[in-house]
XYZ file of C-alpha atoms in Angstrom:
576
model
C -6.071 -25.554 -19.378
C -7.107 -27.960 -16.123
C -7.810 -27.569 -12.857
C -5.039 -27.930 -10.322
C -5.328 -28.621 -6.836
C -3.016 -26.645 -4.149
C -1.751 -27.419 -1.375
C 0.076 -25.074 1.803
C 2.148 -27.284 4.230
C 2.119 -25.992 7.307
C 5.901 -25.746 7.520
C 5.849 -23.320 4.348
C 3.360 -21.119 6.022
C 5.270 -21.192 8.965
C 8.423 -20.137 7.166
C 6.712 -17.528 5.451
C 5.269 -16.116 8.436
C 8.853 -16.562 10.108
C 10.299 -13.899 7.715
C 11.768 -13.658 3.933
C 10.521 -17.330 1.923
C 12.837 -19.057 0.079
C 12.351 -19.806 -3.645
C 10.393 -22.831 -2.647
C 8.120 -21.410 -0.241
C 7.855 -18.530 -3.080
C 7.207 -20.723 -5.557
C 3.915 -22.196 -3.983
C 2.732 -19.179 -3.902
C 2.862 -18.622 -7.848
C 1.950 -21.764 -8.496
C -1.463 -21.052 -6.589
C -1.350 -17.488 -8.244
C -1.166 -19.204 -11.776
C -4.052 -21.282 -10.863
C -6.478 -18.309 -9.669
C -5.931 -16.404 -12.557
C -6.196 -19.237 -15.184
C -9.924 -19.770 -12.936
C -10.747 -16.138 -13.811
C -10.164 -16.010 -17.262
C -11.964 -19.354 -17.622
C -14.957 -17.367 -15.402
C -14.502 -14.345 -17.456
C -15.047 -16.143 -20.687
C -17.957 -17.751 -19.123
C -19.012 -14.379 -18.486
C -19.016 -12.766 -21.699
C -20.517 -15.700 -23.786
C -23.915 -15.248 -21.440
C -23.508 -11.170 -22.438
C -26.997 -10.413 -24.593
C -24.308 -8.950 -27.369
C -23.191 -5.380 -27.487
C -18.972 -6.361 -27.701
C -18.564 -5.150 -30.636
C -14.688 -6.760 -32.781
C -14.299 -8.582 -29.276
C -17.586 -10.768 -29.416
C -16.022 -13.913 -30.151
C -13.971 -14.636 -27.062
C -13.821 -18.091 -27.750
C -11.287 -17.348 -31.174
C -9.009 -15.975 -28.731
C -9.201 -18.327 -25.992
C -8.052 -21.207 -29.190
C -5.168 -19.096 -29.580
C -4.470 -18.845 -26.017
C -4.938 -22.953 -26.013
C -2.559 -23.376 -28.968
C -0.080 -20.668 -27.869
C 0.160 -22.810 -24.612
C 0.677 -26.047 -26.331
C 3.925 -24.811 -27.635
C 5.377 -23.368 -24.589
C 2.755 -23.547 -21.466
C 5.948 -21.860 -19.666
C 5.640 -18.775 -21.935
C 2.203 -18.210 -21.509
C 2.331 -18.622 -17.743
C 4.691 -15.833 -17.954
C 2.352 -13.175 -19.700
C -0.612 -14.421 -17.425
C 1.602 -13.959 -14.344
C 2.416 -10.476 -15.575
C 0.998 -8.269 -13.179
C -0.872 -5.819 -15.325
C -2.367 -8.847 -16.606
C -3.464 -9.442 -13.453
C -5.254 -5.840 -13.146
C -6.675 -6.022 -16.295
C -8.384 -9.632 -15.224
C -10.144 -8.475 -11.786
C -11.561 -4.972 -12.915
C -12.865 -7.084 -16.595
C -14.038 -9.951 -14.167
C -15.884 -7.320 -11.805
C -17.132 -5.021 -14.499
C -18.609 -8.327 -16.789
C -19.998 -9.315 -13.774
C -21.609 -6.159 -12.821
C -19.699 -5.956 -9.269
C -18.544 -2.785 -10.101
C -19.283 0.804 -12.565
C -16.039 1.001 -14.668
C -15.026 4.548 -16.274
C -13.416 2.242 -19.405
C -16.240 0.950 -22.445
C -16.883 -3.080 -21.627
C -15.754 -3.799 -25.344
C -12.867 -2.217 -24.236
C -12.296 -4.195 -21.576
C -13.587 -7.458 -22.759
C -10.835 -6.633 -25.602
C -7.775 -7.241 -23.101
C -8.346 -11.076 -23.829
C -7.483 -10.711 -26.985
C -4.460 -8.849 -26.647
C -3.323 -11.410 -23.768
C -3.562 -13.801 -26.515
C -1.822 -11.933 -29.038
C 0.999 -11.448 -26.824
C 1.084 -15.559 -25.808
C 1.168 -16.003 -29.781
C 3.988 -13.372 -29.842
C 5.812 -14.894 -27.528
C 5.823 -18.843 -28.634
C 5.385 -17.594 -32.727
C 2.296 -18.848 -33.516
C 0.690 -17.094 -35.977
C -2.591 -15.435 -35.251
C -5.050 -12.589 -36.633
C -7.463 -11.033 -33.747
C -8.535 -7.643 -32.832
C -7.236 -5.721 -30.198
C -8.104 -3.050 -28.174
C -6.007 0.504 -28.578
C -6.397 2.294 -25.185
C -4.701 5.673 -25.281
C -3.469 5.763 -28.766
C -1.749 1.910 -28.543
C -1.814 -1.300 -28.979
C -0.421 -2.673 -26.029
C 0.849 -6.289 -25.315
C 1.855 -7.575 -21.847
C 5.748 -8.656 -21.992
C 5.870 -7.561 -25.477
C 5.469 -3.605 -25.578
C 3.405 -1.404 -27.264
C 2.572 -0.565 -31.192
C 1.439 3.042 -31.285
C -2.160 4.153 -33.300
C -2.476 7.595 -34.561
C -6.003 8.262 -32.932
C -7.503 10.879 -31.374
C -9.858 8.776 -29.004
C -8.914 7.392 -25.599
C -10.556 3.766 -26.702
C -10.454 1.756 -29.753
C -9.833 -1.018 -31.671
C -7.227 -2.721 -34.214
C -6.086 -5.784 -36.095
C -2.749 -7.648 -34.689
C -1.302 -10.065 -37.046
C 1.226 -12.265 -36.935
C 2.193 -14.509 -39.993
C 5.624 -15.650 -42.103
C 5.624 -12.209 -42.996
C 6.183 -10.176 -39.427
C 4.068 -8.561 -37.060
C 1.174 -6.191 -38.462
C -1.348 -3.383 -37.448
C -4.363 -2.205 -39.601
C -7.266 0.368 -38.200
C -9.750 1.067 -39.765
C -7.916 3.599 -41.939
C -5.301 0.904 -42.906
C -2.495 -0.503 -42.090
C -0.166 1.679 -39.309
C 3.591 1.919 -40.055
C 4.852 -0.473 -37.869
C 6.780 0.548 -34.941
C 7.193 -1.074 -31.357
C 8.045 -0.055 -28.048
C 9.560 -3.093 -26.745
C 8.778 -3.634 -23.062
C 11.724 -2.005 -20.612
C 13.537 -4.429 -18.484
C 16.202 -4.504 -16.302
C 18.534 -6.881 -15.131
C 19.679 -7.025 -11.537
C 22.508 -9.760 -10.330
C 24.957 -9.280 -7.423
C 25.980 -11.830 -4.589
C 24.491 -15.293 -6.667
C 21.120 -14.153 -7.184
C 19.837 -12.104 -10.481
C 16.065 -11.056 -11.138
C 14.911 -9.141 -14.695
C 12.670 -6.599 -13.929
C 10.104 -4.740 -15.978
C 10.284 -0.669 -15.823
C 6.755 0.002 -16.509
C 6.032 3.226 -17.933
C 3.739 2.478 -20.600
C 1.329 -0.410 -20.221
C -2.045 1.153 -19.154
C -3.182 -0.807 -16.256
C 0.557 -0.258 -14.750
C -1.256 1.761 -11.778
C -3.341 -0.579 -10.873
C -6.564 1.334 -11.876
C -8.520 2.487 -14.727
C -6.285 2.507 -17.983
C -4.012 5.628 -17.679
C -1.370 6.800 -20.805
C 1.880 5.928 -21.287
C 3.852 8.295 -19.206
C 7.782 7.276 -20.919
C 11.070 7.872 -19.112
C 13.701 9.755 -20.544
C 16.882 8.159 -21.008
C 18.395 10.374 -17.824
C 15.592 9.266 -15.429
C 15.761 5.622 -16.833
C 19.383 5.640 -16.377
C 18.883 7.288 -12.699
C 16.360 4.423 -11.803
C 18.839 1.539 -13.547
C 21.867 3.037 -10.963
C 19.999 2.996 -7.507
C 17.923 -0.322 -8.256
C 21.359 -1.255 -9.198
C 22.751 0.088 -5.912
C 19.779 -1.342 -3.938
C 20.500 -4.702 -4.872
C 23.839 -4.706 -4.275
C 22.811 -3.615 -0.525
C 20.354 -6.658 -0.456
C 22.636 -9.035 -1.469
C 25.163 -8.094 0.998
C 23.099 -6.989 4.036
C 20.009 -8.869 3.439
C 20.777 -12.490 1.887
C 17.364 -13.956 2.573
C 15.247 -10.867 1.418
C 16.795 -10.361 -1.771
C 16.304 -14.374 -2.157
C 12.919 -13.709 -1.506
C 12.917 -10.597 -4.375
C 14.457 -12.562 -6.627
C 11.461 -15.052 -6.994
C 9.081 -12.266 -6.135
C 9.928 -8.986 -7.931
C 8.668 -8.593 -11.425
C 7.632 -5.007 -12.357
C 8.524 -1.649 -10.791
C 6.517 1.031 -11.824
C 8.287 4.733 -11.785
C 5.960 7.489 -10.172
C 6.107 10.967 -10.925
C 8.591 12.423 -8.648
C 5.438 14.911 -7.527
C 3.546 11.794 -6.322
C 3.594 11.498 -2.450
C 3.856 8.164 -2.911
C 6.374 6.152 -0.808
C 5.479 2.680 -2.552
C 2.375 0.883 -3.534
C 1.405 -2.356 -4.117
C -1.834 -4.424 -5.491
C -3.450 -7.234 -4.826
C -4.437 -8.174 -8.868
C -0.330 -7.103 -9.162
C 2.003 -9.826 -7.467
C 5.387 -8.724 -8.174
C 4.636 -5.060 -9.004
C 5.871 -2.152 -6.732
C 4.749 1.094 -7.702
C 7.126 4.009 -6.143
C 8.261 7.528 -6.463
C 12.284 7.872 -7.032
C 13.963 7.677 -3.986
C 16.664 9.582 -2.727
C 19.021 7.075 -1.828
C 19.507 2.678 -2.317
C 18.853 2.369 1.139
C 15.563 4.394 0.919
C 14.810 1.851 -2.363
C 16.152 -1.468 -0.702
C 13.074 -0.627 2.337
C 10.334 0.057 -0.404
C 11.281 -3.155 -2.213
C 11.424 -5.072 0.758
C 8.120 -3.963 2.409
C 6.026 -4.636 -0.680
C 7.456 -7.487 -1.412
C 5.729 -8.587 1.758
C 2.294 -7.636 0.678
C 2.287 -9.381 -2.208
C 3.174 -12.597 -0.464
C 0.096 -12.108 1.696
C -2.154 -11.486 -0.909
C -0.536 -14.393 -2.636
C -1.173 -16.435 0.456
C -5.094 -15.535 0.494
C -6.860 -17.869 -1.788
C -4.687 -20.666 0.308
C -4.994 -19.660 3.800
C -8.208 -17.742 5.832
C -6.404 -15.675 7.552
C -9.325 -13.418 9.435
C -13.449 -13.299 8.907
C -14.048 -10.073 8.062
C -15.957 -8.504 11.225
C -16.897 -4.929 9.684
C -14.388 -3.299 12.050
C -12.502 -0.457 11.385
C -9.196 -0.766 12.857
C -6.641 1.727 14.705
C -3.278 1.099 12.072
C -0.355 3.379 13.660
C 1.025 3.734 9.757
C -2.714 4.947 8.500
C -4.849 7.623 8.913
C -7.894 6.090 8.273
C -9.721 3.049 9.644
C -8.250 -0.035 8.727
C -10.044 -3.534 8.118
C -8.598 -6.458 9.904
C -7.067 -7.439 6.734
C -5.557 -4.532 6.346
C -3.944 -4.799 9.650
C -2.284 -8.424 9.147
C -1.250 -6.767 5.960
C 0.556 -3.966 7.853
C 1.820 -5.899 10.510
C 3.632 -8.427 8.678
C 4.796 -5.664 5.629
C 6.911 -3.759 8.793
C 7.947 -6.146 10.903
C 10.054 -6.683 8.044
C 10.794 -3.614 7.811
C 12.057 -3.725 11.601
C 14.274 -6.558 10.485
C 15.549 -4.245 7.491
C 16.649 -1.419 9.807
C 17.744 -3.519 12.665
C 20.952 -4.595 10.726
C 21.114 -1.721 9.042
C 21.719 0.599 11.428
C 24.883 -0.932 12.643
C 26.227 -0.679 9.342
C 25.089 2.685 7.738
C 27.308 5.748 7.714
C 27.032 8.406 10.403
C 25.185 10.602 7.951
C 22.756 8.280 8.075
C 22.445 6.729 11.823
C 19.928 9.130 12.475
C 17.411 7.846 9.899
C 18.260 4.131 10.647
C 17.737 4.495 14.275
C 14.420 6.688 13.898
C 13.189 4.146 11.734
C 14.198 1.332 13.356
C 11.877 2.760 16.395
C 9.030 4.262 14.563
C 8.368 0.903 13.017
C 8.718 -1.252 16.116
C 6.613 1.147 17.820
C 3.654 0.918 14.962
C 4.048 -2.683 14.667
C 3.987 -3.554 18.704
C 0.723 -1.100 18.472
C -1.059 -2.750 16.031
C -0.416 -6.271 17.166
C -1.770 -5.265 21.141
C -4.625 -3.821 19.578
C -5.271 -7.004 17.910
C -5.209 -9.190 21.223
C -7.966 -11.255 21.617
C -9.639 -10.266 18.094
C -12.129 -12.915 17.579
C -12.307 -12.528 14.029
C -8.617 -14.068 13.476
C -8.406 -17.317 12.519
C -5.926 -19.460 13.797
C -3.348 -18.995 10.742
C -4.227 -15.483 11.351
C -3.351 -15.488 15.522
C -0.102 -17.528 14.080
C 0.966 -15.278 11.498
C 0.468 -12.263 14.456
C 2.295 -14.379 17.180
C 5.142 -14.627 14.521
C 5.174 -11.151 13.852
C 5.423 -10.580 18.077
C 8.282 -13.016 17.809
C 10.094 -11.500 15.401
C 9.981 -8.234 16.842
C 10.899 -9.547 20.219
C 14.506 -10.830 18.167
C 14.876 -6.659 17.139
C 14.266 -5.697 20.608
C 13.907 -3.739 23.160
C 14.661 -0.943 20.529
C 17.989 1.174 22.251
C 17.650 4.691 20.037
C 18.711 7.016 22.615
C 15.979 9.022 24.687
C 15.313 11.998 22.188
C 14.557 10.020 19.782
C 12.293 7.156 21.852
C 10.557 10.731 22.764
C 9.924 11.878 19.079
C 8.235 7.719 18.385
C 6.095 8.521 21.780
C 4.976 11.637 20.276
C 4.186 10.278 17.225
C 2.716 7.530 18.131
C 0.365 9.553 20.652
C -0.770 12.375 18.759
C -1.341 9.806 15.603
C -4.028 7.949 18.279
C -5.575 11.050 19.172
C -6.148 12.249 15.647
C -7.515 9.092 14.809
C -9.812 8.782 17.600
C -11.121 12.577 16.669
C -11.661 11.830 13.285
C -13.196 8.817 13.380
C -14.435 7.756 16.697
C -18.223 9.215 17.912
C -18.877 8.822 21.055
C -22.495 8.062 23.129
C -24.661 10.949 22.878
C -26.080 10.364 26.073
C -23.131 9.988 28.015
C -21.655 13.336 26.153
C -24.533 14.947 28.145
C -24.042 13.791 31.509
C -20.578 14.563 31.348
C -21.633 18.380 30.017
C -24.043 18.430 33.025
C -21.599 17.525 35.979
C -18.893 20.052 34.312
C -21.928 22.969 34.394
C -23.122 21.976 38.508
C -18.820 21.897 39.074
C -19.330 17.939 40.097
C -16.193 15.986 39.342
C -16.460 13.840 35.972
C -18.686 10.633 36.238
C -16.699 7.491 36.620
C -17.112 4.754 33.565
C -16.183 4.141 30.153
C -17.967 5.895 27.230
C -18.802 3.474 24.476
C -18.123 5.067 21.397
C -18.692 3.719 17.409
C -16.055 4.521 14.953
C -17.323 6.150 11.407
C -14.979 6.784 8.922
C -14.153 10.087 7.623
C -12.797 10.133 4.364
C -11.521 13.980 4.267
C -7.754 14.250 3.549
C -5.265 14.008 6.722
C -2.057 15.777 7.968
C 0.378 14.962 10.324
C 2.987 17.752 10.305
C 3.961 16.902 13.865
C 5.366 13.452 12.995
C 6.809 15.193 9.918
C 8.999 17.547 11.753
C 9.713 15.233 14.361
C 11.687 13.037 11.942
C 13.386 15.926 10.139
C 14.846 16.549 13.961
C 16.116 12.746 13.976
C 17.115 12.845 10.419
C 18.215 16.365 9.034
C 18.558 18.418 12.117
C 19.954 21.219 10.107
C 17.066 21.315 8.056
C 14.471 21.555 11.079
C 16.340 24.164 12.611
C 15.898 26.076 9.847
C 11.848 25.183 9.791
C 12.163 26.229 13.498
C 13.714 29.333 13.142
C 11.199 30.945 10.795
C 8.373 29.966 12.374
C 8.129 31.323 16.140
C 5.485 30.734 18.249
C 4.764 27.112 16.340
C 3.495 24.774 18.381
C 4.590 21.837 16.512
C 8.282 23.168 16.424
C 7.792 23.930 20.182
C 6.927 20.485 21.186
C 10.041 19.296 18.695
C 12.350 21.559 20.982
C 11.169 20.060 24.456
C 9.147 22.632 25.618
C 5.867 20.929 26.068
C 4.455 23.828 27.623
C 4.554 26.741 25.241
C 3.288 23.648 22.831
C 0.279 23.173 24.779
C -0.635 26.857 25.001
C 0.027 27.287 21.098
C -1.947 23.796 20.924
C -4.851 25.078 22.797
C -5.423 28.538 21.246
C -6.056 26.797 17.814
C -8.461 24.489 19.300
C -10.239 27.477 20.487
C -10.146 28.959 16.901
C -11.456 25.748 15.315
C -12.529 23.106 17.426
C -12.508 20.580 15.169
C -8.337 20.934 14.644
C -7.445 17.201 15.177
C -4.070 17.864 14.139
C -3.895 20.535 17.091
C -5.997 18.049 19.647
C -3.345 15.866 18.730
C -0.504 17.829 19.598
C -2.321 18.471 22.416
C -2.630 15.192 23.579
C 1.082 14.561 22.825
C 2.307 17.723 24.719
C 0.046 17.011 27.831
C 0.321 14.138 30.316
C -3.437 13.357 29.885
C -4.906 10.120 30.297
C -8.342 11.453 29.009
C -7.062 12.949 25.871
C -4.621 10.210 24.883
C -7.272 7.026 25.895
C -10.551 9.036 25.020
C -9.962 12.241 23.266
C -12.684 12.323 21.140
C -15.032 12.228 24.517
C -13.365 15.515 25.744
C -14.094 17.025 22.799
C -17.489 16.219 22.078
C -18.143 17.925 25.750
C -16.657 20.631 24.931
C -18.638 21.324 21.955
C -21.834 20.579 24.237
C -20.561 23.241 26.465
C -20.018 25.912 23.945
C -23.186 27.020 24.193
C -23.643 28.164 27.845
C -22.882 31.801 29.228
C -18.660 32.405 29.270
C -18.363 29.984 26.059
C -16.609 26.325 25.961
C -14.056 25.830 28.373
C -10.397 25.759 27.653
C -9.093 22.460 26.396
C -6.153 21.620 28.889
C -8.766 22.803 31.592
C -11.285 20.904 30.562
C -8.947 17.846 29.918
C -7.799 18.310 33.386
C -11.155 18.013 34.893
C -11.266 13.965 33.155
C -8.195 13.294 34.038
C -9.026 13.722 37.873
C -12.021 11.247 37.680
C -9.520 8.479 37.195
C -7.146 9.408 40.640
């Protein structure tokens, strides 16, 4: 196992910050993600031969590395393939981090330490070498990447066993002997349409398939399995015809999809330890799949494109992202930006071609996303932390939008992506943004002697809140685009809603509904959001966090805090 030596031509990171990469672009990126991972394991066996001891059947590393080393003598192209699985890839940073100490890990370091000797069990699977090693059991099995899993009658989330292979089969033995022998091969899929095919893994059983701590195997039944086969089947079909380049792209990029519980609110998910691996709920529709597959696929090209290419300095800032609640680092925000301008490109030729039924959704998305995206990338102007692949990558993403645009949806829904898009800022800013102290106090002090509002900015310092966020607003404003049956409905049984108010057009009664809450619970972003959405107020959508922190200053004096759309008022005259 040498070192290799990469290399990024500028044209390939051009053309894979133009758009979808093609298999060669994609396959530089493997290449250098074969390479970092065959540097941690090296670094993690480093690692554990300078441990004092306490590793119990997985002390001696260096028996499995040797049958790692043989295994890849007879096929180096079948061991690349378990290393580039991508809970291999899991299971090597959190082992890496916890041997190293970077980081408290709920799973035994034995335990952990043990995964390199299953990785080489399953590389002497895989080219028939024969082998004998321990291996850990996590969750009552034996489980080897690209192979499957041998269940362990054990009560005990962590453990240990004896893999064999010889002329005589596979075994198991615990410490209470040998385990009837049964194995849960590992699910794949096979997806071909329009030239291109990709075999994908349906994850449902390895333990590091959610990218965390080792979870059990959670198995599909043969309905669900069959219900994710049809609309990945489905999906493709769509990529292939609508999408040439992206499903090229998939095809050298997608390796794993892990099934969600259809309770998770989780639209897709990706990893950086993972390339290839898209976690998601079931969707309702191909369409709804083809965007999740898409979109991830983008993230793991730019975490892929990391250990190649310094894309920012990290600069401790927590960043405004339009598709987040929470304060984004500058990573984060590339991430973002180039994951939905894809996206943008996704719905741009697909709403010319989707059925009526469905023109509603394309067009709403279409504009939601181009809206988030052209956010994020003005609020990135001039960030000196960006590099210069990172301003490039950015510009690109500008470009490419600019090929989508201007966005024509129609002016109801252009209004609902305003609204969003505004009461998203203003929550954000609420939550997370404090503003000066001092200047909080002059401002209290001219509202109390009835002077108009100072002039100048108020600096402010943003501190993240980590508290769960809602955004029903944006919620309901895309069942209007996209089900408008089902928000009337919503609307009718609930009267007097603000929310379904400011959905109907009458910004008005929103406001009033808007303000009363704040009234009841001044610390309502959701409502100061709505707020800021129903009113045409500077102050509250540029600096809402400032109006509020006055307010609270002011709740102490004789009558009480003043109203909110008053008080917003009152700013918003300092700037005529």
């Amino acid at each position: 196992m040498g070192p290799s030596r990469h290399r990024l031509p500028l044209r390939a990171f051009e053309r894979i910050c133009s758009g979808a990469a093609t298999r060669r672009e994609v396959a530089l990126l493997r290449e250098a993600e074969h390479s970092t991972r065959r540097l941690k394991l090296l670094a993690l066996a480093d690692a554990v031969a300078a441990l004092p001891g306490g590793l119990g059947p997985f002390a001696d590393v260096g028996a499995a590395w040797a049958v790692l080393a043989d295994a890849e003598l007879q096929s180096a192209d079948a061991v690349a393939d378990v290393l580039m699985h991508p809970t291999v890839g899991v299971w090597l940073g959190r082992a890496l981090r916890q041997v190293l100490g970077a980081r408290d890990d709920p799973t035994p370091l034995w335990s952990q330490v043990g995964g390199f000797h299953a990785l080489a069990a399953s590389a002497a699977v895989r080219t028939g070498l024969p082998c004998s090693l321990p291996v850990p059991v996590l969750h009552g099995a034996v489980t080897l990447p690209t192979v499957g899993t041998f269940p362990v009658r054990t009560a005990l989330p962590v453990g240990h066993a004896r893999f064999a292979l010889d002329a005589g089969g596979v075994s198991v033995t615990v410490a209470g002997g040998r385990e009837p022998l049964v194995v849960e091969p590992v699910k794949r899929h096979r997806l071909a349409g329009g030239g291109l095919a990709v075999e994908v893994v349906l994850d449902d059983s390895d333990p590091y398939r959610g990218f965390g701590a080792p979870t059990p195997a959670r198995p599909l039944d043969p309905a669900r399995r069959l219900e994710w086969a049809k609309h990945l089947d489905e999906a493709w079909e769509l990529l292939t015809r609508h999408h040439p380049a992206a499903a090229e792209e998939l095809s050298s990029v997608l390796s794993s999809i892990v099934p969600l519980e259809r309770a998770r609110p989780v639209f897709a998910a990706s990893s950086a330890d993972a390339f290839g691996c898209v976690a998601m709920s079931p969707k309702e529709s191909a369409l709804e799949l083809a965007e999740a597959l898409v979109h991830e696929a983008q993230h793991s090209k730019v975490n892929a494109l990391l250990p190649l290419v310094e894309l920012e300095r990290p600069d401790g800032v927590g960043y405004c992202a339009p598709w987040r609640e929470d304060p984004r680092p500058l990573l984060g925000m590339l991430h973002g930006i180039y994951a939905f301008t894809a996206v943008v490109e996704f719905w741009h030729v697909e709403r010319d071609l989707v059925p009526p039924s469905l023109r509603g959704l394309a067009d709403y998305s279409l504009a939601l996303r181009a809206d988030q995206v052209g956010r994020a990338v003005a609020r990135l102007r001039g960030a000196a932390s960006l590099t210069g692949p990172g301003r490039g990558l950015v510009a690109s993403a500008s470009a490419r939008l600019a090929v989508c645009g201007p966005v024509d949806v129609g002016g109801r829904t252009s209004e609902a992506v305003r609204l969003t898009g505004t009461a998203h800022g203003v929550r954000w800013r609420l939550r997370h943004v404090r503003p000066s102290g001092e200047a909080v106090v002059a401002l209290a002090d001219a509202w109390r002697a009835g002077a108009p509002a100072p002039p100048g900015a108020v600096r402010g310092r943003v501190v993240p809140v980590a508290a769960p966020a809602t955004a029903r607003l944006a919620v309901l404003l895309r069942l209007r685009e996209v089900d408008p049956d089902g928000f009337a409905r919503i609307a009718a049984g609930t009267p007097g809603d603000p929310d379904c108010a400011l959905c109907l057009g009458d910004a008005e009664a929103a406001a009033a509904g808007y303000a009363r809450r704040i009234e009841r619970a001044d610390g309502d972003a959701e409502a100061w959001g709505g707020l800021g959405a129903a009113l045409d107020s500077p102050a509250l959508r540029e600096r809402p966090e400032v109006v509020a922190a006055v307010r609270r200053a002011l709740g102490g004096q004789r009558g009480g805090a003043p109203g909110p759309v008053e008080l917003a008022r009152w700013f918003d005259r300092r700037g005529r």
